[in-house]
CSV table of C-alpha atoms in Angstrom, one decimal:
chain,number,residue,atom,x,y,z
W,1,MET,CA,0.0,0.0,0.0
W,2,SER,CA,1.4,3.4,-1.0
W,3,ALA,CA,2.0,6.2,1.4
W,4,ASP,CA,-0.7,8.3,-0.2
W,5,ALA,CA,-3.2,5.5,0.4
W,6,GLN,CA,-2.3,5.3,4.0
W,7,GLU,CA,-2.6,9.1,4.6
W,8,PRO,CA,-5.9,9.8,6.2
W,9,ARG,CA,-8.2,12.2,4.4
W,10,THR,CA,-9.1,15.4,6.2
W,11,ALA,CA,-12.3,17.4,5.7
W,12,GLY,CA,-12.7,21.2,5.6
W,13,PRO,CA,-14.3,23.2,8.4
W,14,LEU,CA,-17.6,23.3,6.6
W,15,THR,CA,-17.8,19.6,5.9
W,16,THR,CA,-16.8,19.0,9.5
W,17,SER,CA,-19.6,21.2,10.6
W,18,ILE,CA,-22.0,19.2,8.3
W,19,ARG,CA,-20.9,16.0,10.1
W,20,ALA,CA,-21.5,17.6,13.5
W,21,SER,CA,-24.7,19.1,12.4
W,22,GLY,CA,-25.9,15.9,10.9
W,23,SER,CA,-25.3,14.0,14.2
W,24,ALA,CA,-27.1,16.7,16.1
W,25,ASN,CA,-30.0,16.8,13.6
W,26,GLY,CA,-30.9,13.3,14.3
W,27,ARG,CA,-31.7,14.3,17.9
W,28,ALA,CA,-32.7,17.9,18.0
W,29,GLY,CA,-33.1,19.0,14.4
W,30,ALA,CA,-31.2,21.6,12.5
W,31,ARG,CA,-31.1,25.3,13.1
W,32,ARG,CA,-34.5,26.4,14.0
W,33,PRO,CA,-34.8,30.1,13.3
W,34,THR,CA,-38.2,29.6,11.5
W,35,PRO,CA,-40.5,31.3,14.1
W,36,ARG,CA,-38.3,34.4,14.3
W,37,LEU,CA,-37.9,34.4,10.5
W,38,LEU,CA,-41.7,34.1,10.0
W,39,VAL,CA,-42.4,37.0,12.4
W,40,THR,CA,-39.8,39.1,10.7
W,41,ALA,CA,-41.3,38.3,7.3
W,42,LEU,CA,-44.8,39.1,8.5
W,43,VAL,CA,-43.7,42.5,9.9
W,44,LEU,CA,-41.8,43.5,6.8
W,45,THR,CA,-44.8,42.5,4.6
W,46,LEU,CA,-47.2,44.6,6.7
W,47,VAL,CA,-44.8,47.5,6.5
W,48,ALA,CA,-44.5,47.2,2.7
W,49,ILE,CA,-48.3,47.0,2.3
W,50,GLY,CA,-48.7,50.0,4.6
W,51,ALA,CA,-46.1,51.9,2.5
W,52,THR,CA,-48.4,51.6,-0.6
W,53,PHE,CA,-50.8,54.0,1.0
W,54,LEU,CA,-48.1,56.7,0.8
W,55,LEU,CA,-47.4,56.2,-2.9
W,56,ASP,CA,-49.2,57.4,-6.0
W,57,PRO,CA,-50.5,54.9,-8.5
W,58,TYR,CA,-47.3,55.0,-10.7
W,59,ARG,CA,-45.1,54.5,-7.7
W,60,ASN,CA,-47.2,51.5,-6.7
W,61,TYR,CA,-46.8,50.1,-10.2
W,62,GLN,CA,-43.0,50.4,-9.9
W,63,PHE,CA,-43.3,48.8,-6.5
W,64,ALA,CA,-45.0,45.9,-8.0
W,65,LEU,CA,-42.3,45.6,-10.7
W,66,ILE,CA,-39.6,45.6,-8.0
W,67,ALA,CA,-41.4,42.9,-6.0
W,68,ALA,CA,-41.8,40.7,-9.1
W,69,THR,CA,-38.1,41.2,-10.0
W,70,PHE,CA,-37.2,40.5,-6.4
W,71,CYS,CA,-38.7,37.0,-6.7
W,72,ALA,CA,-36.3,36.2,-9.6
W,73,THR,CA,-33.2,37.8,-8.1
W,74,ALA,CA,-33.8,36.1,-4.7
W,75,GLY,CA,-33.8,32.7,-6.4
W,76,LEU,CA,-30.8,33.6,-8.6
W,77,THR,CA,-28.7,34.8,-5.6
W,78,LEU,CA,-29.4,31.6,-3.8
W,79,LEU,CA,-28.3,29.6,-6.9
W,80,ILE,CA,-25.1,31.5,-7.6
W,81,GLY,CA,-24.2,32.5,-4.0
W,82,LEU,CA,-24.8,29.2,-2.3
W,83,THR,CA,-24.0,26.6,-5.0
W,84,GLY,CA,-21.8,28.5,-7.4
W,85,GLN,CA,-23.9,27.7,-10.4
W,86,LEU,CA,-24.1,30.6,-12.8
W,87,SER,CA,-27.3,30.9,-14.8
W,88,LEU,CA,-27.5,33.4,-17.6
W,89,GLY,CA,-31.0,32.3,-18.7
W,90,HIS,CA,-33.2,33.2,-15.7
W,91,ALA,CA,-35.3,35.4,-17.9
W,92,ALA,CA,-36.4,32.3,-19.8
W,93,LEU,CA,-37.5,30.8,-16.5
W,94,MET,CA,-39.5,33.9,-15.7
W,95,ALA,CA,-41.0,33.7,-19.2
W,96,ALA,CA,-42.0,30.1,-18.5
W,97,GLY,CA,-43.9,31.3,-15.4
W,98,GLY,CA,-45.5,34.1,-17.3
W,99,TYR,CA,-46.7,31.9,-20.1
W,100,GLY,CA,-47.9,29.3,-17.7
W,101,TYR,CA,-49.9,32.0,-15.8
W,102,ALA,CA,-51.3,33.5,-19.0
W,103,LEU,CA,-52.4,30.2,-20.6
W,104,ALA,CA,-54.0,29.0,-17.4
W,105,SER,CA,-55.7,32.3,-16.7
W,106,ASN,CA,-57.2,32.4,-20.2
W,107,ALA,CA,-58.4,28.8,-19.8
W,108,LEU,CA,-60.0,29.6,-16.5
W,109,THR,CA,-61.6,32.7,-18.0
W,110,ASP,CA,-63.2,30.6,-20.7
W,111,ALA,CA,-64.5,28.2,-18.1
W,112,GLY,CA,-66.1,31.1,-16.2
W,113,VAL,CA,-63.6,31.3,-13.3
W,114,ASP,CA,-62.4,34.7,-12.2
W,115,GLY,CA,-61.1,36.7,-9.3
W,116,VAL,CA,-58.9,35.3,-6.6
W,117,PRO,CA,-59.5,31.6,-7.5
W,118,ARG,CA,-58.3,32.3,-11.1
W,119,PHE,CA,-55.2,34.0,-9.8
W,120,VAL,CA,-54.3,31.3,-7.3
W,121,VAL,CA,-54.8,28.4,-9.8
W,122,SER,CA,-52.9,30.4,-12.5
W,123,LEU,CA,-50.0,31.1,-10.1
W,124,ALA,CA,-49.8,27.4,-9.3
W,125,ALA,CA,-49.7,26.6,-13.0
W,126,ALA,CA,-46.9,29.1,-13.5
W,127,VAL,CA,-44.9,27.7,-10.7
W,128,ALA,CA,-45.4,24.1,-12.0
W,129,ALA,CA,-44.2,25.2,-15.5
W,130,SER,CA,-41.1,26.9,-14.3
W,131,ALA,CA,-40.4,24.1,-11.8
W,132,LEU,CA,-40.5,21.5,-14.6
W,133,LEU,CA,-38.2,23.5,-16.8
W,134,GLY,CA,-35.9,24.2,-13.9
W,135,LEU,CA,-35.8,20.5,-13.0
W,136,LEU,CA,-34.7,19.6,-16.5
W,137,LEU,CA,-32.0,22.3,-16.4
W,138,GLY,CA,-31.0,21.1,-12.9
W,139,LEU,CA,-30.5,17.6,-14.2
W,140,ALA,CA,-28.1,19.0,-16.8
W,141,ALA,CA,-26.5,21.4,-14.3
W,142,ALA,CA,-25.6,18.4,-12.1
W,143,ARG,CA,-23.3,17.2,-14.9
W,144,LEU,CA,-22.0,20.5,-16.1
W,145,LYS,CA,-19.7,23.1,-14.5
W,146,GLY,CA,-18.6,26.7,-15.2
W,147,PRO,CA,-18.9,28.0,-18.7
W,148,TYR,CA,-20.7,24.9,-19.9
W,149,LEU,CA,-23.6,25.4,-17.6
W,150,SER,CA,-23.7,29.1,-18.4
W,151,GLY,CA,-23.8,28.3,-22.1
W,152,VAL,CA,-26.8,26.0,-21.7
W,153,THR,CA,-28.8,28.6,-19.8
W,154,LEU,CA,-27.7,31.2,-22.3
W,155,VAL,CA,-29.0,29.2,-25.2
W,156,LEU,CA,-32.3,28.8,-23.5
W,157,VAL,CA,-33.0,32.6,-23.3
W,158,ILE,CA,-31.7,33.1,-26.9
W,159,ALA,CA,-34.0,30.4,-28.2
W,160,LEU,CA,-37.1,31.8,-26.5
W,161,PRO,CA,-38.3,34.0,-29.4
W,162,ALA,CA,-37.7,31.2,-32.0
W,163,PHE,CA,-39.6,28.7,-29.7
W,164,THR,CA,-42.6,31.0,-29.4
W,165,SER,CA,-42.6,31.6,-33.2
W,166,VAL,CA,-42.5,27.9,-34.0
W,167,PHE,CA,-45.4,27.2,-31.6
W,168,SER,CA,-47.2,30.4,-32.4
W,169,GLY,CA,-50.6,28.7,-32.2
W,170,VAL,CA,-50.1,28.5,-28.4
W,171,PHE,CA,-47.7,31.3,-27.6
W,172,ARG,CA,-48.8,33.8,-30.3
W,173,GLY,CA,-45.3,34.5,-31.6
W,174,ASP,CA,-43.8,37.9,-31.0
W,175,GLN,CA,-47.1,39.4,-30.0
W,176,GLY,CA,-47.4,37.2,-26.9
W,177,VAL,CA,-50.4,36.2,-24.9
W,178,GLN,CA,-52.8,38.7,-23.3
W,179,ILE,CA,-54.9,38.0,-20.3
W,180,ALA,CA,-58.2,39.3,-19.1
W,181,TYR,CA,-58.3,42.4,-16.8
W,182,ASP,CA,-58.1,41.5,-13.2
W,183,GLY,CA,-59.4,44.4,-11.1
W,184,VAL,CA,-59.7,45.1,-7.4
W,185,PRO,CA,-61.9,42.8,-5.5
W,186,GLU,CA,-65.4,44.1,-4.6
W,187,ALA,CA,-64.6,44.5,-0.9
W,188,LEU,CA,-61.6,46.7,-1.6
W,189,ARG,CA,-62.8,48.9,-4.4
W,190,THR,CA,-63.7,51.8,-2.2
W,191,LEU,CA,-60.4,51.6,-0.4
W,192,ILE,CA,-57.6,51.2,-2.9
W,193,ALA,CA,-56.9,51.7,-6.7
W,194,VAL,CA,-55.9,48.9,-9.1
W,195,GLU,CA,-52.2,49.8,-9.0
W,196,GLN,CA,-52.2,49.5,-5.3
W,197,TRP,CA,-54.0,46.2,-5.5
W,198,GLN,CA,-51.4,44.9,-7.9
W,199,ALA,CA,-48.7,46.1,-5.5
W,200,TRP,CA,-50.3,44.2,-2.7
W,201,VAL,CA,-50.5,41.0,-4.8
W,202,ALA,CA,-46.8,41.4,-5.8
W,203,ILE,CA,-45.7,42.0,-2.2
W,204,LEU,CA,-47.6,39.0,-0.9
W,205,VAL,CA,-46.2,36.7,-3.6
W,206,ALA,CA,-42.7,38.0,-3.1
W,207,ALA,CA,-43.0,37.6,0.7
W,208,ALA,CA,-44.1,34.0,0.4
W,209,VAL,CA,-41.3,33.1,-2.1
W,210,VAL,CA,-38.5,34.9,-0.3
W,211,THR,CA,-39.5,33.5,3.1
W,212,TRP,CA,-39.5,30.0,1.6
W,213,LEU,CA,-36.0,30.6,0.2
W,214,ALA,CA,-34.8,31.9,3.5
W,215,VAL,CA,-36.0,28.9,5.3
W,216,LEU,CA,-34.4,26.7,2.6
W,217,ARG,CA,-31.1,28.6,2.9
W,218,ASN,CA,-31.0,28.4,6.7
W,219,GLY,CA,-31.8,24.7,6.9
W,220,PRO,CA,-29.8,21.5,6.1
W,221,ALA,CA,-30.4,22.1,2.4
W,222,GLY,CA,-28.6,25.4,2.5
W,223,LEU,CA,-25.7,23.8,4.4
W,224,GLY,CA,-25.4,21.2,1.8
W,225,MET,CA,-25.4,23.8,-0.9
W,226,ARG,CA,-22.5,25.7,0.7
W,227,ALA,CA,-20.6,22.4,1.2
W,228,VAL,CA,-20.9,21.6,-2.5
W,229,ARG,CA,-19.9,25.1,-3.5
W,230,ASP,CA,-16.8,25.1,-1.3
W,231,ASP,CA,-15.5,21.6,-2.0
W,232,GLU,CA,-17.6,19.2,-3.9
W,233,THR,CA,-15.3,16.2,-3.4
W,234,SER,CA,-15.2,16.7,0.4
W,235,ALA,CA,-18.9,17.2,0.5
W,236,ARG,CA,-19.3,13.8,-1.3
W,237,LEU,CA,-17.0,12.2,1.2
W,238,GLN,CA,-19.2,13.5,4.0
W,239,GLY,CA,-22.3,11.9,2.5
W,240,VAL,CA,-23.7,15.0,0.7
W,241,ARG,CA,-25.3,14.0,-2.6
W,242,ALA,CA,-23.9,16.8,-4.7
W,243,GLY,CA,-26.0,16.1,-7.7
W,244,ARG,CA,-29.2,16.1,-5.8
W,245,VAL,CA,-28.2,19.4,-4.0
W,246,LYS,CA,-27.6,21.0,-7.4
W,247,VAL,CA,-30.9,19.9,-8.8
W,248,LEU,CA,-32.7,21.1,-5.7
W,249,ALA,CA,-31.1,24.5,-5.9
W,250,PHE,CA,-31.8,24.9,-9.6
W,251,THR,CA,-35.5,23.8,-9.2
W,252,ALA,CA,-36.0,26.2,-6.2
W,253,SER,CA,-34.5,29.1,-8.1
W,254,SER,CA,-36.7,28.3,-11.1
W,255,ILE,CA,-39.8,28.3,-8.9
W,256,ALA,CA,-38.9,31.7,-7.6
W,257,ALA,CA,-38.3,33.0,-11.1
W,258,GLY,CA,-41.6,31.5,-12.4
W,259,ALA,CA,-43.5,33.2,-9.6
W,260,GLY,CA,-41.9,36.5,-10.5
W,261,GLY,CA,-42.9,36.0,-14.2
W,262,ALA,CA,-46.4,35.2,-13.1
W,263,VAL,CA,-46.6,38.5,-11.1
W,264,LEU,CA,-45.2,40.4,-14.0
W,265,CYS,CA,-47.9,38.9,-16.3
W,266,PHE,CA,-50.6,39.8,-13.7
W,267,VAL,CA,-49.4,43.4,-13.5
W,268,THR,CA,-48.8,44.0,-17.2
W,269,GLN,CA,-51.7,41.7,-18.3
W,270,SER,CA,-49.5,40.2,-21.1
W,271,VAL,CA,-46.5,38.1,-21.7
W,272,SER,CA,-44.3,38.2,-24.8
W,273,PRO,CA,-40.7,37.1,-25.6
W,274,GLY,CA,-39.7,40.7,-26.1
W,275,ALA,CA,-40.0,41.3,-22.3
W,276,TYR,CA,-37.5,38.5,-21.5
W,277,THR,CA,-34.5,39.2,-23.6
W,278,LEU,CA,-30.9,38.4,-23.1
W,279,ALA,CA,-30.3,41.9,-21.9
W,280,PHE,CA,-32.9,41.5,-19.2
W,281,SER,CA,-31.4,38.1,-18.2
W,282,LEU,CA,-28.0,39.7,-17.8
W,283,LEU,CA,-29.5,42.6,-15.8
W,284,LEU,CA,-30.8,40.0,-13.3
W,285,VAL,CA,-27.2,38.8,-12.8
W,286,VAL,CA,-26.0,42.4,-12.5
W,287,ALA,CA,-28.6,43.0,-9.8
W,288,VAL,CA,-27.5,40.0,-7.8
W,289,VAL,CA,-23.8,41.0,-8.1
W,290,ILE,CA,-24.4,44.6,-7.2
W,291,GLY,CA,-26.6,43.7,-4.3
W,292,GLY,CA,-24.3,41.0,-2.9
W,293,LEU,CA,-24.1,37.3,-3.9
W,294,GLY,CA,-26.0,35.0,-1.5
W,295,SER,CA,-27.8,37.8,0.3
W,296,LEU,CA,-31.6,38.2,0.0
W,297,LEU,CA,-31.4,41.8,1.1
W,298,GLY,CA,-28.8,42.4,-1.6
W,299,ALA,CA,-31.2,40.8,-4.1
W,300,PHE,CA,-33.8,43.3,-3.1
W,301,LEU,CA,-31.5,46.2,-3.4
W,302,GLY,CA,-30.3,45.0,-6.8
W,303,SER,CA,-34.0,44.8,-7.9
W,304,ILE,CA,-34.5,48.4,-6.9
W,305,VAL,CA,-31.5,49.4,-8.9
W,306,ILE,CA,-32.4,47.7,-12.2
W,307,VAL,CA,-36.1,48.8,-12.0
W,308,MET,CA,-35.5,52.4,-10.9
W,309,LEU,CA,-32.3,53.3,-12.6
W,310,PRO,CA,-33.7,53.4,-16.2
W,311,TRP,CA,-36.6,55.6,-15.0
W,312,VAL,CA,-34.1,58.0,-13.3
W,313,ILE,CA,-32.0,58.2,-16.5
W,314,GLN,CA,-35.1,58.7,-18.6
W,315,THR,CA,-36.3,61.5,-16.3
W,316,ALA,CA,-32.9,63.1,-16.3
W,317,THR,CA,-32.6,63.1,-20.1
W,318,GLY,CA,-36.1,64.4,-20.4
W,319,ALA,CA,-35.1,67.5,-18.5
W,320,LEU,CA,-32.3,68.2,-21.1
W,321,ASP,CA,-33.0,70.3,-24.2
W,322,LEU,CA,-32.4,67.5,-26.7
W,323,SER,CA,-34.1,66.6,-30.0
W,324,ALA,CA,-36.6,63.7,-29.9
W,325,ASP,CA,-34.2,61.4,-31.9
W,326,ALA,CA,-31.2,62.2,-29.6
W,327,ALA,CA,-33.3,61.7,-26.5
W,328,GLN,CA,-34.6,58.4,-27.7
W,329,ARG,CA,-31.1,57.1,-28.5
W,330,LEU,CA,-29.7,58.4,-25.3
W,331,THR,CA,-32.5,56.8,-23.3
W,332,GLY,CA,-32.0,53.4,-25.0
W,333,ASN,CA,-28.2,53.2,-24.7
W,334,LEU,CA,-27.3,55.2,-21.6
W,335,PRO,CA,-28.8,52.7,-19.1
W,336,VAL,CA,-26.6,49.9,-20.5
W,337,LEU,CA,-23.5,52.1,-20.1
W,338,VAL,CA,-24.5,53.2,-16.6
W,339,PHE,CA,-25.2,49.6,-15.5
W,340,GLY,CA,-21.7,48.5,-16.8
W,341,VAL,CA,-20.0,51.4,-15.0
W,342,LEU,CA,-21.9,50.7,-11.9
W,343,LEU,CA,-21.0,47.0,-11.9
W,344,ILE,CA,-17.3,47.8,-12.3
W,345,VAL,CA,-17.4,50.4,-9.6
W,346,VAL,CA,-19.3,48.3,-7.1
W,347,THR,CA,-17.2,45.2,-7.6
W,348,ALA,CA,-14.0,47.2,-7.3
W,349,ALA,CA,-15.0,49.2,-4.3
W,350,TRP,CA,-17.2,46.7,-2.5
W,351,PRO,CA,-16.5,43.1,-3.5
W,352,GLY,CA,-19.4,42.0,-1.3
W,353,GLY,CA,-21.9,44.3,-3.1
W,354,ILE,CA,-24.1,46.9,-1.5
W,355,ARG,CA,-25.0,44.5,1.2
W,356,GLY,CA,-21.4,44.3,2.4
W,357,VAL,CA,-21.4,48.0,3.1
W,358,LEU,CA,-24.6,47.9,5.3
W,359,PRO,CA,-24.4,47.1,9.0
W,360,LYS,CA,-24.5,43.4,9.8
W,361,ARG,CA,-27.4,41.7,11.5
W,362,MET,CA,-28.2,42.7,15.0
W,363,PRO,CA,-27.0,40.1,17.6
W,364,ARG,CA,-29.6,38.0,19.2
W,365,ARG,CA,-30.7,38.5,22.7
W,366,GLY,CA,-28.0,37.0,25.0
W,367,ALA,CA,-25.6,36.5,22.2
W,368,SER,CA,-23.9,39.9,22.7
W,369,ALA,CA,-22.5,38.9,26.0
W,370,THR,CA,-18.9,37.8,26.0
W,371,PRO,CA,-18.0,34.4,27.5
W,372,SER,CA,-16.2,36.1,30.4
W,373,ALA,CA,-19.5,37.9,31.2
W,374,VAL,CA,-21.5,34.8,31.0
W,375,VAL,CA,-19.0,32.7,33.1
W,376,PRO,CA,-17.2,35.1,35.4
W,377,ALA,CA,-13.7,34.4,36.4
W,378,PRO,CA,-13.2,32.6,39.8
W,379,ASP,CA,-11.7,35.7,41.4
W,380,ASN,CA,-14.7,37.8,40.4
W,381,VAL,CA,-17.4,35.4,41.5
W,382,PRO,CA,-19.5,37.1,44.2
W,383,GLU,CA,-20.3,35.4,47.5
W,384,LEU,CA,-23.8,34.1,47.3
W,385,ASP,CA,-23.9,32.8,50.9
W,386,SER,CA,-21.5,33.7,53.8
W,387,ALA,CA,-22.3,30.5,55.7
W,388,PRO,CA,-19.5,28.0,55.6
W,389,ALA,CA,-20.0,25.1,53.3
W,390,PRO,CA,-21.0,21.8,55.0
W,391,ALA,CA,-18.2,19.4,55.6
W,392,PRO,CA,-18.1,16.6,53.0
W,393,GLU,CA,-19.2,13.2,54.1
W,394,PRO,CA,-16.5,10.6,54.5
W,395,ARG,CA,-16.0,8.4,51.4
W,396,THR,CA,-17.1,4.9,51.8
W,397,SER,CA,-16.2,3.5,48.4
W,398,SER,CA,-15.3,4.7,44.9
W,399,ALA,CA,-18.6,3.3,43.5
W,400,ALA,CA,-20.7,5.4,45.9
W,401,GLU,CA,-18.8,8.6,45.2
W,402,PRO,CA,-21.4,11.2,43.8
W,403,ILE,CA,-20.7,12.9,40.5
W,404,PRO,CA,-19.8,16.6,41.2
W,405,THR,CA,-22.1,19.2,39.8
W,406,THR,CA,-20.9,22.2,37.7
W,407,THR,CA,-21.0,24.5,40.7
W,408,GLU,CA,-19.0,22.1,42.9
W,409,ARG,CA,-16.4,21.9,40.3
């Protein structure tokens, strides 16, 4: 037997923690931040819904677009940041969700179903369509790495217009599919406008999707994703099924993207291949990188940037004294240039993205205390009782000797 064969293999710190966590999970379960996470998500959702009362209809429309984009970027940041799988075709996954929603919504409209039931069933169809496509991509992703995986996803978004043209009887080619108008429910018509109702729906869907992704990231599945990203060989030696983890990550990310596409279809009442181009797919990656890879908060900040920055540029160019042709060209090309410069500046100044600049999470109650404060030094231990300690009983035998408690030690 060679020397290399006799040398024991060592595992990295993360795979070691997987082994420790796995042994603990069998008794007490994995990390359990779910109640606190759910309460935080509920509070943030209520705050976001309350903020819609302070916005005008157009701002609520933009808010809905940000929430829909947030669904896709949240899934993408989980995929890239936790597993290291780069997808350049997430716009196609959003399109799958949008087409699934539109086709199901039109079928239900023909069947006489409308309102909230139509939206819920159509959203489920959108999630199922994107999940199926993501599952197929995930099976390929489990066998591909680096530029090969990026190339497969890139081909998917490039082939989307041709695919809709070939099956134009279903997807209506470049014109896309329109859906019936979905107004405000009867009980809320005297309270809110349609743009605010759309913002509410987008916020609720985004909250459900992002909360599910956060639970997935903080659980054993997220730990396995990090292990596969850091060292796939060591993860396999520790019993982590790398292929299954990659498929799960890609499917979860696809579901989030499909939900975002369904919300976009609900807000704009149409879906077409022109809305999910290669440029939009690259913008999703830019949003994730600018916000901070692996961070859900960073994904939200990146979504704000890619939705609001073109509007800011268009408003600024509109204030200049330019001809209509020059203003149109400047509005069409300047956002691309600004996004490129912004990406370079952010990655050079803050490699962790905008999220890396913000303060870290507040420590939990009791976690801020230092170990010396929790367990004081023997010289600083106050006297709890001035009475002398009782004399120890004489030992009779080693078998009858009691086990000393922590205080007695």
